[in-house]
Tab-separated table of C-alpha atoms in Angstrom:
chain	number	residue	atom	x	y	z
F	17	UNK	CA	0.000	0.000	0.000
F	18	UNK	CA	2.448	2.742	0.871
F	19	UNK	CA	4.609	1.721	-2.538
F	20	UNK	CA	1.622	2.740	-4.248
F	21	UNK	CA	0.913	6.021	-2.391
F	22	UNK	CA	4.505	6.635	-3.105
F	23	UNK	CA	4.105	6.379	-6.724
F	24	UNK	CA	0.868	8.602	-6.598
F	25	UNK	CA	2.565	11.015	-5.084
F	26	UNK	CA	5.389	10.883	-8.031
F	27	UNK	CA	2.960	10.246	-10.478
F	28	UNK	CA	1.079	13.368	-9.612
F	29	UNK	CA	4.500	15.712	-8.933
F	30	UNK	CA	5.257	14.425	-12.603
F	31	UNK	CA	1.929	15.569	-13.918
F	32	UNK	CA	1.954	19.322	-11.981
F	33	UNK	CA	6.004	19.504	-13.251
F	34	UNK	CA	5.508	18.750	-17.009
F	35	UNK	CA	2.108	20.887	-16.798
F	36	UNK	CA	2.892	23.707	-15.506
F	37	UNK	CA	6.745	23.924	-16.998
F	38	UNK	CA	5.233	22.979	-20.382
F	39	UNK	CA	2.241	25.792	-20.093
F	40	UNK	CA	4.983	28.437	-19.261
F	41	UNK	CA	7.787	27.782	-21.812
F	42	UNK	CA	4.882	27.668	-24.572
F	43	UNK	CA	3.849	30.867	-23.125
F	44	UNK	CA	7.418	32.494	-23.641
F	45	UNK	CA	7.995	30.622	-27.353
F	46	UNK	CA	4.782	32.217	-27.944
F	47	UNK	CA	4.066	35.830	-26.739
F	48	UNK	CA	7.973	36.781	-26.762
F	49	UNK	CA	8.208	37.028	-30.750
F	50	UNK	CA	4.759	39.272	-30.176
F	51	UNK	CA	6.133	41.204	-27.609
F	52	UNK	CA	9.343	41.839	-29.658
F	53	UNK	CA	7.446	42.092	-33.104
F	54	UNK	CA	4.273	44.462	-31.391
F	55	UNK	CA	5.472	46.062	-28.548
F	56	UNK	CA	9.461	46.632	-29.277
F	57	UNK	CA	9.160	47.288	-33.383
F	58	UNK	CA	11.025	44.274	-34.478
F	59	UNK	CA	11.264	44.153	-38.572
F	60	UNK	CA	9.996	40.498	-38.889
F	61	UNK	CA	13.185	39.022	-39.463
F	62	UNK	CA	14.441	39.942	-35.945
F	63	UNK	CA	11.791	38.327	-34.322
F	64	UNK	CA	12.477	35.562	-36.659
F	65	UNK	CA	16.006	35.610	-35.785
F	66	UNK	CA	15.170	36.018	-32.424
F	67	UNK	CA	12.754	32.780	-32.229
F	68	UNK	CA	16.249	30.854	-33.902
F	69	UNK	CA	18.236	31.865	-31.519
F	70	UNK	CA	16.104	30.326	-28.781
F	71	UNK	CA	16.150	27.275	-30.172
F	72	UNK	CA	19.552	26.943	-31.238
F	73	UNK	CA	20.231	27.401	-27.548
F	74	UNK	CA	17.968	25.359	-26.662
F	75	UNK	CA	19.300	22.681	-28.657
F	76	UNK	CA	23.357	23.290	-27.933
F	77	UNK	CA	22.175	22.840	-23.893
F	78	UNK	CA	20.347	19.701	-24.706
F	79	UNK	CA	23.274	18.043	-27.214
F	80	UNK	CA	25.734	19.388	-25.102
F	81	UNK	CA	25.404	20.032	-21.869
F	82	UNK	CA	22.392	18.451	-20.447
F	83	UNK	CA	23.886	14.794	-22.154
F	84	UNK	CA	27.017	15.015	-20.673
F	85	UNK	CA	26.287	16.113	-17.397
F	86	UNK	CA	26.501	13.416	-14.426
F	87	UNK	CA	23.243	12.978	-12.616
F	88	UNK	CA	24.277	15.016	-9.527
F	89	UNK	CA	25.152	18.140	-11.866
F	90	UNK	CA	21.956	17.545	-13.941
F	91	UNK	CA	20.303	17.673	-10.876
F	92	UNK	CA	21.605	20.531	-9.516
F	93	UNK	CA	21.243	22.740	-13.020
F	94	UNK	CA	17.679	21.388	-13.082
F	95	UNK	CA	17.057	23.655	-10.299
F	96	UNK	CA	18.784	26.453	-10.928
F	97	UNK	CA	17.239	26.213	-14.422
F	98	UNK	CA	13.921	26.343	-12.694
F	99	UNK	CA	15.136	29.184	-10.482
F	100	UNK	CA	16.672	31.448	-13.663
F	101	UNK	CA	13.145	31.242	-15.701
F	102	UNK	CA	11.017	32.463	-12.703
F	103	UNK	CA	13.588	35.399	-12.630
F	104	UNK	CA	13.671	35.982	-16.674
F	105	UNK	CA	9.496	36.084	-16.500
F	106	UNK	CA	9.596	39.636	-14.959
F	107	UNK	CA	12.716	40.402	-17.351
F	108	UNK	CA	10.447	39.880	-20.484
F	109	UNK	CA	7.957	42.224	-18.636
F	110	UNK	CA	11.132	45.354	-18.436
F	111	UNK	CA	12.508	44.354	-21.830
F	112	UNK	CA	13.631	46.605	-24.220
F	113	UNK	CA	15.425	45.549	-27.455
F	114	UNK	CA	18.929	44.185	-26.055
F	115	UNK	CA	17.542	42.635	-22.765
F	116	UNK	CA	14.894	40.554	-24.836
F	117	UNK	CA	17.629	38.764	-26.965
F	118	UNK	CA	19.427	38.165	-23.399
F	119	UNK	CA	16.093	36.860	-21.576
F	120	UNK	CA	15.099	35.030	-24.732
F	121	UNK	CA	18.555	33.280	-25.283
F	122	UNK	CA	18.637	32.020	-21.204
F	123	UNK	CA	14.969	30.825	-21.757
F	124	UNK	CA	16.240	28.767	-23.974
F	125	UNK	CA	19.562	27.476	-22.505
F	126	UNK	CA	17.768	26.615	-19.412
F	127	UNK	CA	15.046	24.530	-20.964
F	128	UNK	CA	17.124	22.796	-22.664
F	129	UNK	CA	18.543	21.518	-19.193
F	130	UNK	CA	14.879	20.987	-17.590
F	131	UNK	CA	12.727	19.327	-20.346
F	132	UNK	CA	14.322	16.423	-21.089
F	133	UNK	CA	15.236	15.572	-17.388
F	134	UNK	CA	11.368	15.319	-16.527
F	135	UNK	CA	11.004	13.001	-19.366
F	136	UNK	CA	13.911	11.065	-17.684
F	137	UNK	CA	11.974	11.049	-14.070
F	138	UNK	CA	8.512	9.986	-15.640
F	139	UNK	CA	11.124	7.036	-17.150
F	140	UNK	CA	12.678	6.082	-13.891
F	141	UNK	CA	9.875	5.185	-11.462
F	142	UNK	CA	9.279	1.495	-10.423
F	143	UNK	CA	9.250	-1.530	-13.106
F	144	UNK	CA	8.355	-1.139	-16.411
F	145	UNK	CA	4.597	-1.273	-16.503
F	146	UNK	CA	4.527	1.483	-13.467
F	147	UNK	CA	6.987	3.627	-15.521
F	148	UNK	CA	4.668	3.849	-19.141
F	149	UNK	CA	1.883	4.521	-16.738
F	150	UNK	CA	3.795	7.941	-15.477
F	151	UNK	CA	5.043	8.128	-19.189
F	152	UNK	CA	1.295	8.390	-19.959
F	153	UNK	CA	0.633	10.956	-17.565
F	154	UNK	CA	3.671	12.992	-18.891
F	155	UNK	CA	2.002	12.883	-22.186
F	156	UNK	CA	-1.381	13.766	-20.948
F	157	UNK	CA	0.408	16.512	-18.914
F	158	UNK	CA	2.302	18.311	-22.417
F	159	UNK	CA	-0.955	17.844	-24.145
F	160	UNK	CA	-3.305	19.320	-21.588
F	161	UNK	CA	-0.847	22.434	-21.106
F	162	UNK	CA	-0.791	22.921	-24.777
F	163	UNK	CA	-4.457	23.375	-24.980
F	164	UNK	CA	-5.005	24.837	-21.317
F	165	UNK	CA	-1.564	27.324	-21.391
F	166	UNK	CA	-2.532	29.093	-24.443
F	167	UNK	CA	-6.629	29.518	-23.047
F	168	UNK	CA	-5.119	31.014	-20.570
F	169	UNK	CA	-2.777	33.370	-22.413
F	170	UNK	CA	-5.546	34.427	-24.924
F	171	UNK	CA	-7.963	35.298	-21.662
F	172	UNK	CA	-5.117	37.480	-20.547
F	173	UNK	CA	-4.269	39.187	-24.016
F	174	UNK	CA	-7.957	40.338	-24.137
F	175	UNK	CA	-7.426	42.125	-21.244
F	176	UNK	CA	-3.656	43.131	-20.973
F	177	UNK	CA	-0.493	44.079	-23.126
F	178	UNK	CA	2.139	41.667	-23.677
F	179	UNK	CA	4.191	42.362	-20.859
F	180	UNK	CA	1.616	41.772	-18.454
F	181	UNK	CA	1.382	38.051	-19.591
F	182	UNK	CA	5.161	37.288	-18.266
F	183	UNK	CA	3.739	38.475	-14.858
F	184	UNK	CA	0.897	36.465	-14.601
F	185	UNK	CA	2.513	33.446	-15.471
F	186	UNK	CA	5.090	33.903	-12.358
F	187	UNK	CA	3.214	31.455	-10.183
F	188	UNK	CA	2.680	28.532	-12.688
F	189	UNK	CA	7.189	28.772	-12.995
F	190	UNK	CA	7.096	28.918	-8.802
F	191	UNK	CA	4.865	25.708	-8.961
F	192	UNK	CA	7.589	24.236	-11.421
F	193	UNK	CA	10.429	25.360	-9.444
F	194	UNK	CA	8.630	24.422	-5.821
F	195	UNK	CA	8.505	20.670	-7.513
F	196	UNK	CA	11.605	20.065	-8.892
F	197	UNK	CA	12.593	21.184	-5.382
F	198	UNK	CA	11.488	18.359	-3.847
């Protein structure tokens, strides 16, 4: 009995994690290239550039960083990473058209260093069966934010600027960052 409550317990960390980590990042892929094209006068291929450059981070952390990193490290840089995007969210919301590039390019780095190690937790737990069952819920999580994240950010860009979207997504990276905590 208390092997299974265990496993809820990790099963349902998993499932806040991916969601709310998932919901934010989405967020900041999304309404930074608006904020930069809309609200800082970016000529379209700045934000385009702009929108490269966060992936190309992204992807240099994942290839090689986050893959060569011993588990203790990845840990550790897992948290931080957490840490450094609830301090970039308010950063997006005092950008101007350097600090944007320098926000948008650490977004990037650091989830490069936090998405793939939740996939790696929801992989770890138990035997096999118990472990495609928290896979599952990983899944469900990255799907559910994808629909419920950008709800969310639509209801607030009926009623606020740009900026103001960074702000209000504060709590859901504090949720992320409380979690990985743990």
């Amino acid at each position: 009995m208390r092997i299974n409550r265990e496993i809820a317990h990790y099963a349902i960390i998993i499932f806040l994690i991916t969601f709310a980590t998932r919901a934010t990042n989405n967020m900041i892929g999304t309404t930074a290239p608006l904020l930069a094209r809309y609200d800082l006068l970016f000529p379209n291929y700045l934000v385009g550039f702009l929108v490269s450059a966060v992936t190309a981070v992204n992807l240099a952390s994942i290839v090689f960083i986050n893959a060569r990193l011993p588990g203790s490290t990845r840990r550790l840089l897992f948290i931080v990473s957490n840490a450094l995007i609830v301090a970039l969210l308010p950063m997006y919301f005092l950008a101007n058209s350097l600090s944007i590039w320098i926000a948008s390019i650490l977004t990037g780095f650091a989830y490069g260093l936090i998405m793939p190690n939740i996939l790696t937790s929801a992989s770890i737990v138990g035997d096999q069966f118990t472990a495609e069952r928290i896979l599952v819920l990983y899944t469900l999580a990255l799907s559910t934010s994808l629909v419920v994240g950008p709800l969310f950010e639509t209801y607030l860009l009926t009623r606020l600027g740009y900026r103001y979207v960074f702000l209000l997504f504060i709590p859901l990276a504090i949720l992320s960052l409380a979690y990985h905590s743990m």
